mmCIF file of C-alpha atoms and ligand atoms in Angstrom:
data_model
loop_
_atom_site.group_PDB
_atom_site.id
_atom_site.type_symbol
_atom_site.label_atom_id
_atom_site.label_comp_id
_atom_site.label_asym_id
_atom_site.label_seq_id
_atom_site.Cartn_x
_atom_site.Cartn_y
_atom_site.Cartn_z
ATOM 1 C CA MET A 1 1.591 -23.329 29.238
ATOM 2 C CA SER A 2 2.199 -22.722 32.934
ATOM 3 C CA GLU A 3 3.718 -19.245 32.806
ATOM 4 C CA GLN A 4 2.800 -17.056 35.760
ATOM 5 C CA PHE A 5 3.419 -13.861 33.791
ATOM 6 C CA SER A 6 2.185 -12.073 30.667
ATOM 7 C CA VAL A 7 4.310 -12.167 27.533
ATOM 8 C CA ASN A 8 3.872 -8.672 26.163
ATOM 9 C CA ARG A 9 5.829 -5.584 25.131
ATOM 10 C CA GLU A 10 6.140 -4.437 28.774
ATOM 11 C CA LEU A 11 8.087 -7.607 29.551
ATOM 12 C CA PHE A 12 10.755 -6.430 27.094
ATOM 13 C CA ASP A 13 11.507 -3.382 29.229
ATOM 14 C CA GLU A 14 11.577 -5.563 32.317
ATOM 15 C CA VAL A 15 13.933 -8.327 31.193
ATOM 16 C CA MET A 16 15.814 -7.237 28.064
ATOM 17 C CA VAL A 17 18.979 -5.157 27.747
ATOM 18 C CA PRO A 18 17.739 -1.766 26.501
ATOM 19 C CA ASN A 19 19.773 -1.554 23.264
ATOM 20 C CA TYR A 20 16.671 -1.877 21.030
ATOM 21 C CA ALA A 21 13.365 -0.018 20.838
ATOM 22 C CA PRO A 22 10.990 -2.618 19.353
ATOM 23 C CA SER A 23 7.497 -1.681 18.239
ATOM 24 C CA ALA A 24 4.467 -2.440 20.400
ATOM 25 C CA VAL A 25 3.411 -5.266 18.069
ATOM 26 C CA ILE A 26 4.594 -8.822 18.778
ATOM 27 C CA PRO A 27 4.228 -11.026 15.686
ATOM 28 C CA VAL A 28 3.571 -14.682 16.419
ATOM 29 C CA ARG A 29 3.224 -16.321 13.008
ATOM 30 C CA GLY A 30 3.902 -15.715 9.331
ATOM 31 C CA GLN A 31 3.072 -17.266 6.004
ATOM 32 C CA GLY A 32 4.593 -16.021 2.763
ATOM 33 C CA SER A 33 4.502 -12.219 2.950
ATOM 34 C CA ARG A 34 1.773 -12.002 5.603
ATOM 35 C CA VAL A 35 2.360 -11.881 9.356
ATOM 36 C CA TRP A 36 -0.057 -12.056 12.321
ATOM 37 C CA ASP A 37 0.453 -10.570 15.785
ATOM 38 C CA GLN A 38 -0.668 -11.685 19.251
ATOM 39 C CA GLN A 39 -4.084 -10.081 18.705
ATOM 40 C CA ASN A 40 -4.376 -11.781 15.299
ATOM 41 C CA ASN A 41 -4.004 -8.494 13.387
ATOM 42 C CA GLU A 42 -2.611 -9.172 9.924
ATOM 43 C CA TYR A 43 0.281 -7.327 8.225
ATOM 44 C CA VAL A 44 1.796 -7.338 4.757
ATOM 45 C CA ASP A 45 5.541 -7.773 5.200
ATOM 46 C CA PHE A 46 7.588 -5.268 3.196
ATOM 47 C CA ALA A 47 10.452 -5.475 5.737
ATOM 48 C CA GLY A 48 11.507 -9.098 5.327
ATOM 49 C CA GLY A 49 13.185 -9.140 8.732
ATOM 50 C CA ILE A 50 15.653 -6.537 7.368
ATOM 51 C CA ALA A 51 16.392 -8.232 4.048
ATOM 52 C CA VAL A 52 16.645 -11.672 5.658
ATOM 53 C CA ASN A 53 13.400 -13.499 4.822
ATOM 54 C CA CYS A 54 14.174 -13.676 1.097
ATOM 55 C CA LEU A 55 11.576 -16.399 0.570
ATOM 56 C CA GLY A 56 8.976 -15.015 2.969
ATOM 57 C CA HIS A 57 7.846 -16.816 6.098
ATOM 58 C CA CYS A 58 7.624 -20.592 6.432
ATOM 59 C CA HIS A 59 8.411 -21.406 2.807
ATOM 60 C CA PRO A 60 7.548 -25.122 2.458
ATOM 61 C CA ALA A 61 10.970 -26.036 1.007
ATOM 62 C CA LEU A 62 12.745 -24.314 3.911
ATOM 63 C CA VAL A 63 10.439 -25.804 6.532
ATOM 64 C CA GLY A 64 11.015 -29.177 4.844
ATOM 65 C CA ALA A 65 14.802 -28.795 4.947
ATOM 66 C CA LEU A 66 14.672 -27.709 8.598
ATOM 67 C CA LYS A 67 12.447 -30.623 9.666
ATOM 68 C CA ASP A 68 14.406 -33.123 7.638
ATOM 69 C CA GLN A 69 17.788 -32.048 9.004
ATOM 70 C CA GLY A 70 16.241 -31.545 12.459
ATOM 71 C CA GLU A 71 15.602 -35.263 12.643
ATOM 72 C CA LYS A 72 19.051 -36.226 11.390
ATOM 73 C CA ILE A 73 21.827 -34.261 13.114
ATOM 74 C CA TRP A 74 21.938 -30.685 14.425
ATOM 75 C CA HIS A 75 25.474 -29.992 15.447
ATOM 76 C CA LEU A 76 28.919 -31.498 15.241
ATOM 77 C CA SER A 77 31.504 -28.697 15.674
ATOM 78 C CA ASN A 78 34.373 -28.234 13.264
ATOM 79 C CA VAL A 79 36.172 -31.251 14.641
ATOM 80 C CA MET A 80 34.124 -33.001 11.953
ATOM 81 C CA THR A 81 32.731 -31.756 8.692
ATOM 82 C CA ASN A 82 29.146 -32.464 7.606
ATOM 83 C CA GLU A 83 27.133 -33.066 4.455
ATOM 84 C CA PRO A 84 24.945 -29.918 4.425
ATOM 85 C CA ALA A 85 27.992 -27.633 4.850
ATOM 86 C CA LEU A 86 29.850 -29.382 2.048
ATOM 87 C CA ARG A 87 26.839 -29.265 -0.277
ATOM 88 C CA LEU A 88 26.194 -25.586 0.439
ATOM 89 C CA ALA A 89 29.857 -24.674 -0.051
ATOM 90 C CA LYS A 90 29.930 -26.559 -3.357
ATOM 91 C CA LYS A 91 26.852 -24.667 -4.576
ATOM 92 C CA LEU A 92 28.308 -21.296 -3.532
ATOM 93 C CA VAL A 93 31.549 -22.099 -5.337
ATOM 94 C CA ASP A 94 29.762 -23.367 -8.456
ATOM 95 C CA ASN A 95 27.625 -20.229 -8.698
ATOM 96 C CA THR A 96 30.201 -17.498 -7.949
ATOM 97 C CA PHE A 97 33.799 -16.406 -8.629
ATOM 98 C CA ALA A 98 34.857 -18.094 -5.401
ATOM 99 C CA GLU A 99 36.804 -21.304 -4.938
ATOM 100 C CA LYS A 100 36.714 -21.533 -1.146
ATOM 101 C CA VAL A 101 34.101 -20.861 1.548
ATOM 102 C CA TYR A 102 34.275 -20.193 5.290
ATOM 103 C CA PHE A 103 31.043 -20.383 7.315
ATOM 104 C CA ALA A 104 30.077 -18.124 10.204
ATOM 105 C CA ASN A 105 26.800 -17.303 11.981
ATOM 106 C CA SER A 106 26.118 -13.724 10.953
ATOM 107 C CA GLY A 107 27.093 -10.885 8.677
ATOM 108 C CA ALA A 108 29.416 -9.330 11.220
ATOM 109 C CA GLU A 109 31.211 -12.624 11.739
ATOM 110 C CA ALA A 110 31.588 -13.191 8.007
ATOM 111 C CA ASN A 111 33.075 -9.686 7.707
ATOM 112 C CA GLU A 112 35.307 -10.237 10.729
ATOM 113 C CA SER A 113 36.743 -13.314 9.013
ATOM 114 C CA ALA A 114 37.200 -11.382 5.735
ATOM 115 C CA LEU A 115 39.111 -8.597 7.488
ATOM 116 C CA LYS A 116 41.274 -10.991 9.466
ATOM 117 C CA LEU A 117 42.020 -12.962 6.301
ATOM 118 C CA ALA A 118 43.003 -9.763 4.446
ATOM 119 C CA ARG A 119 45.347 -8.721 7.243
ATOM 120 C CA ARG A 120 46.941 -12.180 7.369
ATOM 121 C CA TRP A 121 47.269 -12.333 3.581
ATOM 122 C CA ALA A 122 49.011 -8.931 3.533
ATOM 123 C CA LEU A 123 51.350 -9.883 6.373
ATOM 124 C CA ASN A 124 52.396 -13.120 4.704
ATOM 125 C CA GLU A 125 52.675 -11.743 1.183
ATOM 126 C CA PHE A 126 54.062 -8.231 1.790
ATOM 127 C CA GLY A 127 55.159 -7.859 5.424
ATOM 128 C CA GLU A 128 53.952 -6.061 8.499
ATOM 129 C CA GLN A 129 53.633 -2.542 7.039
ATOM 130 C CA LYS A 130 50.613 -3.426 4.932
ATOM 131 C CA THR A 131 47.721 -3.142 7.390
ATOM 132 C CA GLN A 132 45.627 -0.174 6.271
ATOM 133 C CA ILE A 133 41.953 -0.859 5.656
ATOM 134 C CA ILE A 134 39.934 1.626 3.622
ATOM 135 C CA ALA A 135 36.162 1.641 4.055
ATOM 136 C CA PHE A 136 33.423 4.220 3.442
ATOM 137 C CA LYS A 137 31.511 6.847 5.357
ATOM 138 C CA GLN A 138 27.942 5.702 6.070
ATOM 139 C CA GLY A 139 29.003 2.111 5.368
ATOM 140 C CA PHE A 140 27.786 -0.665 7.639
ATOM 141 C CA HIS A 141 29.568 -3.947 8.272
ATOM 142 C CA GLY A 142 28.252 -5.246 11.598
ATOM 143 C CA ARG A 143 28.747 -4.703 15.307
ATOM 144 C CA THR A 144 31.819 -6.641 16.370
ATOM 145 C CA PHE A 145 34.493 -4.154 17.414
ATOM 146 C CA PHE A 146 36.551 -4.667 14.242
ATOM 147 C CA THR A 147 33.588 -4.533 11.826
ATOM 148 C CA VAL A 148 31.879 -1.609 13.544
ATOM 149 C CA THR A 149 35.141 0.354 13.396
ATOM 150 C CA VAL A 150 35.414 -0.410 9.686
ATOM 151 C CA GLY A 151 31.806 0.798 9.376
ATOM 152 C CA GLY A 152 31.433 4.451 8.519
ATOM 153 C CA GLN A 153 29.516 5.769 11.501
ATOM 154 C CA GLU A 154 31.954 7.033 14.083
ATOM 155 C CA ALA A 155 29.271 7.090 16.774
ATOM 156 C CA TYR A 156 28.703 3.315 16.573
ATOM 157 C CA SER A 157 32.283 2.473 17.543
ATOM 158 C CA ALA A 158 32.760 5.281 20.090
ATOM 159 C CA GLY A 159 32.717 4.650 23.817
ATOM 160 C CA PHE A 160 34.207 1.176 23.883
ATOM 161 C CA GLY A 161 37.849 1.976 24.509
ATOM 162 C CA PRO A 162 40.720 1.835 22.000
ATOM 163 C CA ARG A 163 39.580 0.854 18.522
ATOM 164 C CA PRO A 164 41.317 -1.590 16.167
ATOM 165 C CA ALA A 165 43.921 0.511 14.357
ATOM 166 C CA ASP A 166 44.746 1.603 10.800
ATOM 167 C CA ILE A 167 41.197 1.929 9.483
ATOM 168 C CA VAL A 168 40.294 4.982 7.380
ATOM 169 C CA HIS A 169 37.143 6.142 5.596
ATOM 170 C CA ALA A 170 36.680 7.539 2.095
ATOM 171 C CA GLU A 171 33.510 8.958 0.552
ATOM 172 C CA TYR A 172 31.218 6.621 -1.355
ATOM 173 C CA ASN A 173 31.028 7.457 -5.076
ATOM 174 C CA ASN A 174 34.038 9.748 -4.766
ATOM 175 C CA LEU A 175 37.031 8.026 -6.346
ATOM 176 C CA ASP A 176 39.347 10.947 -5.587
ATOM 177 C CA SER A 177 38.724 10.453 -1.885
ATOM 178 C CA VAL A 178 39.918 6.843 -2.253
ATOM 179 C CA LYS A 179 42.950 7.914 -4.280
ATOM 180 C CA ALA A 180 43.876 10.340 -1.514
ATOM 181 C CA LEU A 181 44.062 7.511 1.025
ATOM 182 C CA ILE A 182 45.309 4.468 -0.846
ATOM 183 C CA SER A 183 48.971 3.465 -0.962
ATOM 184 C CA ASP A 184 51.076 0.327 -1.042
ATOM 185 C CA LYS A 185 50.389 0.072 2.698
ATOM 186 C CA THR A 186 46.716 -0.510 1.967
ATOM 187 C CA CYS A 187 45.764 -4.086 2.766
ATOM 188 C CA ALA A 188 42.115 -4.030 1.663
ATOM 189 C CA ILE A 189 39.147 -1.918 0.671
ATOM 190 C CA MET A 190 35.855 -3.052 2.175
ATOM 191 C CA ILE A 191 32.724 -1.790 0.437
ATOM 192 C CA GLU A 192 29.016 -2.537 0.046
ATOM 193 C CA PRO A 193 28.101 -2.749 -3.657
ATOM 194 C CA LEU A 194 25.032 -0.672 -2.683
ATOM 195 C CA GLN A 195 25.004 0.998 0.718
ATOM 196 C CA GLY A 196 22.043 -0.395 2.653
ATOM 197 C CA GLU A 197 21.891 0.935 6.207
ATOM 198 C CA GLY A 198 23.699 4.052 5.000
ATOM 199 C CA GLY A 199 20.741 5.178 2.872
ATOM 200 C CA ILE A 200 20.222 2.896 -0.170
ATOM 201 C CA VAL A 201 23.032 4.409 -2.237
ATOM 202 C CA SER A 202 24.019 2.714 -5.520
ATOM 203 C CA PRO A 203 27.600 2.978 -6.757
ATOM 204 C CA THR A 204 28.224 4.563 -10.147
ATOM 205 C CA PRO A 205 29.858 2.088 -12.568
ATOM 206 C CA GLU A 206 32.934 4.358 -12.912
ATOM 207 C CA PHE A 207 33.354 4.506 -9.144
ATOM 208 C CA ILE A 208 33.143 0.791 -8.441
ATOM 209 C CA GLN A 209 35.366 -0.049 -11.418
ATOM 210 C CA GLY A 210 37.803 2.642 -10.301
ATOM 211 C CA VAL A 211 37.954 1.112 -6.823
ATOM 212 C CA ARG A 212 38.800 -2.260 -8.380
ATOM 213 C CA GLU A 213 41.597 -0.670 -10.446
ATOM 214 C CA LEU A 214 43.048 1.149 -7.443
ATOM 215 C CA CYS A 215 43.136 -2.137 -5.510
ATOM 216 C CA ASP A 216 44.998 -3.783 -8.386
ATOM 217 C CA GLU A 217 47.504 -0.912 -8.656
ATOM 218 C CA HIS A 218 48.336 -1.095 -4.959
ATOM 219 C CA ASN A 219 48.102 -4.845 -4.360
ATOM 220 C CA ALA A 220 45.148 -4.425 -2.042
ATOM 221 C CA LEU A 221 42.266 -6.863 -1.720
ATOM 222 C CA LEU A 222 38.763 -5.784 -2.671
ATOM 223 C CA ILE A 223 36.188 -7.055 -0.180
ATOM 224 C CA PHE A 224 32.534 -6.814 -1.158
ATOM 225 C CA ASP A 225 30.184 -6.879 1.812
ATOM 226 C CA GLU A 226 27.136 -8.470 0.188
ATOM 227 C CA VAL A 227 25.438 -9.263 3.480
ATOM 228 C CA GLN A 228 22.435 -7.165 2.460
ATOM 229 C CA THR A 229 22.777 -7.035 -1.357
ATOM 230 C CA GLY A 230 23.487 -10.743 -1.848
ATOM 231 C CA ALA A 231 21.300 -13.828 -2.158
ATOM 232 C CA GLY A 232 19.323 -12.397 -5.061
ATOM 233 C CA ARG A 233 18.201 -9.179 -3.390
ATOM 234 C CA LEU A 234 19.271 -6.884 -6.258
ATOM 235 C CA GLY A 235 18.133 -9.262 -9.000
ATOM 236 C CA ALA A 236 21.449 -11.091 -9.551
ATOM 237 C CA LEU A 237 22.583 -13.884 -7.238
ATOM 238 C CA TYR A 238 25.259 -11.458 -5.999
ATOM 239 C CA ALA A 239 25.387 -7.766 -6.849
ATOM 240 C CA TYR A 240 28.948 -7.940 -8.221
ATOM 241 C CA MET A 241 27.619 -9.989 -11.133
ATOM 242 C CA ASP A 242 25.711 -6.994 -12.508
ATOM 243 C CA LEU A 243 28.545 -4.520 -11.874
ATOM 244 C CA GLY A 244 31.227 -6.082 -14.030
ATOM 245 C CA VAL A 245 33.599 -6.017 -11.056
ATOM 246 C CA THR A 246 34.770 -9.134 -9.253
ATOM 247 C CA PRO A 247 35.926 -8.831 -5.653
ATOM 248 C CA ASP A 248 38.696 -10.889 -4.048
ATOM 249 C CA ILE A 249 36.584 -11.657 -0.999
ATOM 250 C CA LEU A 250 32.789 -11.573 -0.711
ATOM 251 C CA THR A 251 30.673 -11.902 2.396
ATOM 252 C CA SER A 252 27.098 -13.146 2.513
ATOM 253 C CA ALA A 253 24.585 -13.569 5.340
ATOM 254 C CA LYS A 254 21.025 -12.188 5.845
ATOM 255 C CA GLY A 255 19.121 -13.667 2.855
ATOM 256 C CA LEU A 256 21.506 -16.613 2.550
ATOM 257 C CA GLY A 257 19.735 -18.348 5.437
ATOM 258 C CA GLY A 258 16.246 -17.098 4.640
ATOM 259 C CA GLY A 259 15.746 -16.604 8.392
ATOM 260 C CA ILE A 260 18.162 -19.074 9.942
ATOM 261 C CA PRO A 261 21.380 -17.474 11.235
ATOM 262 C CA ILE A 262 24.287 -18.102 8.897
ATOM 263 C CA GLY A 263 27.143 -16.138 7.347
ATOM 264 C CA ALA A 264 29.672 -17.041 4.685
ATOM 265 C CA MET A 265 32.970 -15.643 3.474
ATOM 266 C CA LEU A 266 33.871 -16.510 -0.116
ATOM 267 C CA THR A 267 37.282 -16.157 -1.721
ATOM 268 C CA THR A 268 39.865 -17.688 -4.028
ATOM 269 C CA THR A 269 42.152 -20.604 -3.229
ATOM 270 C CA ASP A 270 45.195 -18.344 -3.429
ATOM 271 C CA ILE A 271 43.909 -15.966 -0.769
ATOM 272 C CA ALA A 272 42.181 -18.609 1.350
ATOM 273 C CA LYS A 273 45.428 -20.513 1.828
ATOM 274 C CA HIS A 274 46.546 -17.927 4.386
ATOM 275 C CA LEU A 275 43.937 -19.004 6.923
ATOM 276 C CA VAL A 276 45.865 -22.110 7.910
ATOM 277 C CA ILE A 277 44.783 -24.505 10.642
ATOM 278 C CA GLY A 278 44.180 -22.701 13.909
ATOM 279 C CA THR A 279 44.164 -19.127 12.555
ATOM 280 C CA HIS A 280 40.401 -18.586 12.790
ATOM 281 C CA GLY A 281 37.262 -20.493 13.712
ATOM 282 C CA SER A 282 33.749 -20.651 15.108
ATOM 283 C CA THR A 283 31.891 -23.233 17.194
ATOM 284 C CA TYR A 284 28.689 -23.018 15.179
ATOM 285 C CA GLY A 285 30.007 -21.909 11.785
ATOM 286 C CA GLY A 286 29.011 -24.541 9.236
ATOM 287 C CA ASN A 287 26.400 -25.995 11.585
ATOM 288 C CA PRO A 288 24.463 -28.704 9.668
ATOM 289 C CA LEU A 289 21.014 -27.373 10.608
ATOM 290 C CA ALA A 290 21.771 -23.842 9.338
ATOM 291 C CA CYS A 291 23.558 -25.118 6.226
ATOM 292 C CA ALA A 292 20.688 -27.450 5.300
ATOM 293 C CA VAL A 293 18.244 -24.518 5.308
ATOM 294 C CA ALA A 294 20.660 -22.245 3.410
ATOM 295 C CA GLU A 295 21.128 -24.977 0.814
ATOM 296 C CA ALA A 296 17.357 -25.005 0.246
ATOM 297 C CA VAL A 297 17.478 -21.197 -0.130
ATOM 298 C CA MET A 298 20.294 -21.469 -2.677
ATOM 299 C CA ASP A 299 18.424 -24.102 -4.675
ATOM 300 C CA ILE A 300 15.502 -21.701 -5.096
ATOM 301 C CA ILE A 301 17.289 -18.385 -5.635
ATOM 302 C CA THR A 302 19.735 -19.726 -8.210
ATOM 303 C CA ASP A 303 16.685 -20.269 -10.434
ATOM 304 C CA ASP A 304 16.743 -17.561 -13.117
ATOM 305 C CA THR A 305 12.963 -17.159 -13.055
ATOM 306 C CA VAL A 306 13.096 -16.123 -9.378
ATOM 307 C CA LEU A 307 15.800 -13.556 -10.141
ATOM 308 C CA ALA A 308 13.990 -12.263 -13.244
ATOM 309 C CA ALA A 309 10.820 -11.794 -11.168
ATOM 310 C CA VAL A 310 12.785 -9.619 -8.700
ATOM 311 C CA LYS A 311 13.190 -7.061 -11.499
ATOM 312 C CA THR A 312 9.462 -7.107 -12.331
ATOM 313 C CA LYS A 313 8.461 -6.762 -8.691
ATOM 314 C CA SER A 314 10.970 -3.960 -8.246
ATOM 315 C CA GLN A 315 9.269 -2.020 -11.032
ATOM 316 C CA GLN A 316 5.868 -2.642 -9.446
ATOM 317 C CA TYR A 317 7.136 -1.018 -6.222
ATOM 318 C CA ILE A 318 8.708 1.912 -8.056
ATOM 319 C CA ASP A 319 5.544 2.566 -10.079
ATOM 320 C CA GLY A 320 3.352 2.228 -6.979
ATOM 321 C CA LEU A 321 5.499 4.560 -4.897
ATOM 322 C CA ASN A 322 5.659 7.101 -7.724
ATOM 323 C CA ALA A 323 1.856 7.016 -7.961
ATOM 324 C CA ILE A 324 1.571 7.656 -4.209
ATOM 325 C CA ASN A 325 4.048 10.494 -4.545
ATOM 326 C CA ALA A 326 2.100 12.048 -7.437
ATOM 327 C CA LYS A 327 -0.899 12.335 -5.080
ATOM 328 C CA TYR A 328 0.775 13.359 -1.822
ATOM 329 C CA ASP A 329 4.162 14.886 -2.746
ATOM 330 C CA VAL A 330 6.230 13.331 0.040
ATOM 331 C CA PHE A 331 9.265 11.834 -1.719
ATOM 332 C CA LYS A 332 12.264 13.495 -3.270
ATOM 333 C CA GLU A 333 13.358 10.273 -4.966
ATOM 334 C CA ILE A 334 12.759 6.514 -5.144
ATOM 335 C CA ARG A 335 16.118 4.754 -5.319
ATOM 336 C CA GLY A 336 17.863 1.428 -4.916
ATOM 337 C CA LYS A 337 17.808 -1.713 -6.976
ATOM 338 C CA GLY A 338 15.885 -4.963 -7.167
ATOM 339 C CA LEU A 339 14.007 -5.466 -3.920
ATOM 340 C CA LEU A 340 16.145 -3.138 -1.843
ATOM 341 C CA LEU A 341 14.444 0.199 -2.371
ATOM 342 C CA GLY A 342 14.395 3.514 -0.556
ATOM 343 C CA ALA A 343 11.792 6.276 -0.690
ATOM 344 C CA VAL A 344 13.645 9.466 0.215
ATOM 345 C CA LEU A 345 11.467 11.989 2.049
ATOM 346 C CA ASN A 346 11.420 15.504 0.622
ATOM 347 C CA ASP A 347 12.369 18.627 2.558
ATOM 348 C CA LYS A 348 8.943 19.031 4.157
ATOM 349 C CA TYR A 349 9.207 15.632 5.908
ATOM 350 C CA GLN A 350 12.882 15.633 6.957
ATOM 351 C CA GLY A 351 13.656 13.405 9.914
ATOM 352 C CA ARG A 352 10.243 11.714 9.866
ATOM 353 C CA ALA A 353 10.915 8.286 8.318
ATOM 354 C CA LYS A 354 10.124 6.573 11.627
ATOM 355 C CA ASP A 355 6.709 8.311 11.723
ATOM 356 C CA PHE A 356 5.889 6.773 8.337
ATOM 357 C CA LEU A 357 6.998 3.352 9.568
ATOM 358 C CA VAL A 358 4.788 3.617 12.662
ATOM 359 C CA ALA A 359 1.803 4.868 10.640
ATOM 360 C CA ALA A 360 2.286 2.062 8.094
ATOM 361 C CA MET A 361 2.344 -0.530 10.858
ATOM 362 C CA ALA A 362 -0.971 0.848 12.155
ATOM 363 C CA GLU A 363 -2.430 0.379 8.657
ATOM 364 C CA GLY A 364 -1.150 -3.209 8.437
ATOM 365 C CA VAL A 365 2.098 -3.024 6.488
ATOM 366 C CA MET A 366 5.601 -3.541 7.844
ATOM 367 C CA THR A 367 8.335 -1.303 6.410
ATOM 368 C CA LEU A 368 11.886 -0.326 7.399
ATOM 369 C CA VAL A 369 13.847 2.878 7.572
ATOM 370 C CA ALA A 370 17.435 3.620 6.478
ATOM 371 C CA GLY A 371 18.336 6.631 8.577
ATOM 372 C CA ALA A 372 15.946 9.433 9.518
ATOM 373 C CA ASN A 373 14.860 10.393 5.984
ATOM 374 C CA ILE A 374 14.431 7.169 4.046
ATOM 375 C CA ILE A 375 11.711 4.532 4.138
ATOM 376 C CA ARG A 376 13.242 1.224 3.100
ATOM 377 C CA PHE A 377 11.569 -1.767 1.462
ATOM 378 C CA ALA A 378 13.205 -5.217 1.538
ATOM 379 C CA PRO A 379 10.392 -7.742 1.016
ATOM 380 C CA SER A 380 10.524 -11.412 0.119
ATOM 381 C CA LEU A 381 11.983 -12.002 -3.354
ATOM 382 C CA ILE A 382 8.894 -14.073 -4.142
ATOM 383 C CA ILE A 383 6.274 -11.727 -2.697
ATOM 384 C CA PRO A 384 3.091 -12.185 -4.784
ATOM 385 C CA GLU A 385 1.962 -9.278 -6.959
ATOM 386 C CA GLU A 386 -1.325 -9.066 -5.000
ATOM 387 C CA ASP A 387 0.579 -8.609 -1.747
ATOM 388 C CA ILE A 388 2.590 -5.742 -3.239
ATOM 389 C CA THR A 389 -0.631 -4.106 -4.420
ATOM 390 C CA GLU A 390 -2.353 -4.601 -1.056
ATOM 391 C CA GLY A 391 0.682 -3.488 0.950
ATOM 392 C CA LEU A 392 1.097 -0.351 -1.159
ATOM 393 C CA ALA A 393 -2.620 0.471 -0.705
ATOM 394 C CA ARG A 394 -2.132 0.226 3.068
ATOM 395 C CA PHE A 395 1.050 2.283 2.834
ATOM 396 C CA GLU A 396 -0.845 4.949 0.895
ATOM 397 C CA LYS A 397 -3.384 5.193 3.742
ATOM 398 C CA ALA A 398 -0.515 5.768 6.164
ATOM 399 C CA VAL A 399 0.942 8.476 3.919
ATOM 400 C CA ALA A 400 -2.481 10.130 3.643
ATOM 401 C CA LYS A 401 -2.783 10.238 7.456
ATOM 402 C CA ILE A 402 0.631 11.854 7.890
ATOM 403 C CA VAL A 403 0.050 14.415 5.145
ATOM 404 C CA SER A 404 -3.401 15.448 6.361
HETATM 405 C C1 PLP B 501 23.177 -6.374 8.354
HETATM 406 C C2 PLP B 501 24.507 -6.114 7.784
HETATM 407 C C3 PLP B 501 25.676 -6.562 8.431
HETATM 408 C C4 PLP B 501 25.658 -7.202 9.795
HETATM 409 O O1 PLP B 501 25.063 -8.463 9.777
HETATM 410 P P1 PLP B 501 24.707 -9.170 11.177
HETATM 411 O O2 PLP B 501 24.139 -10.502 10.760
HETATM 412 O O3 PLP B 501 23.729 -8.281 11.867
HETATM 413 O O4 PLP B 501 25.951 -9.297 11.938
HETATM 414 C C5 PLP B 501 26.894 -6.368 7.792
HETATM 415 N N1 PLP B 501 26.959 -5.757 6.609
HETATM 416 C C6 PLP B 501 25.862 -5.320 5.957
HETATM 417 C C7 PLP B 501 26.020 -4.662 4.626
HETATM 418 C C8 PLP B 501 24.609 -5.462 6.534
HETATM 419 O O5 PLP B 501 23.522 -4.992 5.911
#
């Protein structure tokens, strides 16, 4: 290459908008659940690109789908449909409650389309009074202005001028707080069927079923944001399947593409009919290249053996983390489900999750945080047992360093 400059972490500060604080390490290649950086240091990947790389790095079936489609046709726009989009939509419909699919490029965009659809549905079916959207404190739904306002962290939507209106927040796992807000003017409730960014918080069965009932009583749509929990992450293809509660609209992204940007909004024919021609759209949504890769992901994760193994691997993490905790007494609790787990730091280590992440990286294992007090794990759904064992051994070394 003929570059007259060094490609390193310093270059980030020079040329990138400063909205992120990336680590000093720059990974350059990955295989399965191992990643190598510019200096050829090797890492076990427990982060999965924030619950995106559900089949690890460079899975042969995904690379195959990408190469194959890459030599056929990349992009058409929605002026024409394409085979990969149709095949992927058919597989999503066949494997879920949904009858119709809309494709976007990200989780936020999928949620944006879900919210706009809910508002349009309510307007057409009930009139212009029915616009209220109920969401939850600590919830996360993306960073477009609508989705970030629906998200439950005030600070994320502050400082950008007037927010989209009629959005209120209840408390997760507190049905009374939903009852206090809901009325016949409620258009939709948007909820994660396990709060991810907000701290790996599972819903109680009574709560999530109660939310469904309240929606039914008030003719409001229930929107499940499964951007993080979907695509097999919790051990079912979508989390709603294990909860005994079916949403009216479901959004998927992250793991759906296994690393290629894609988002999808799934719903019923009766609701979908309100997004008539011209009401919403996206240049790249349903792009053949992205859909071809996502189709390969779907083919693998709809296999029951892959999903069953998620439960086994989950237990291996929980046992391993409990063993580390028995030695070093750092966690208050290990929580979450499937391969979306959180180790909650105890009182002595409050606010130090990032320190654990940095120490783990130095020992050769990539982790995530969920807030200041929780270390989050979101590895590949097919991470080999040996890699879990090795990664946990490295993580233990990091814990030992912090404790000492
Ligand atoms: C990551 C995430 C989003 C946002 O997805 P983007 O692809 O970053 O827009 C939305 N909802 C949930 C639950 C997420 O975890």
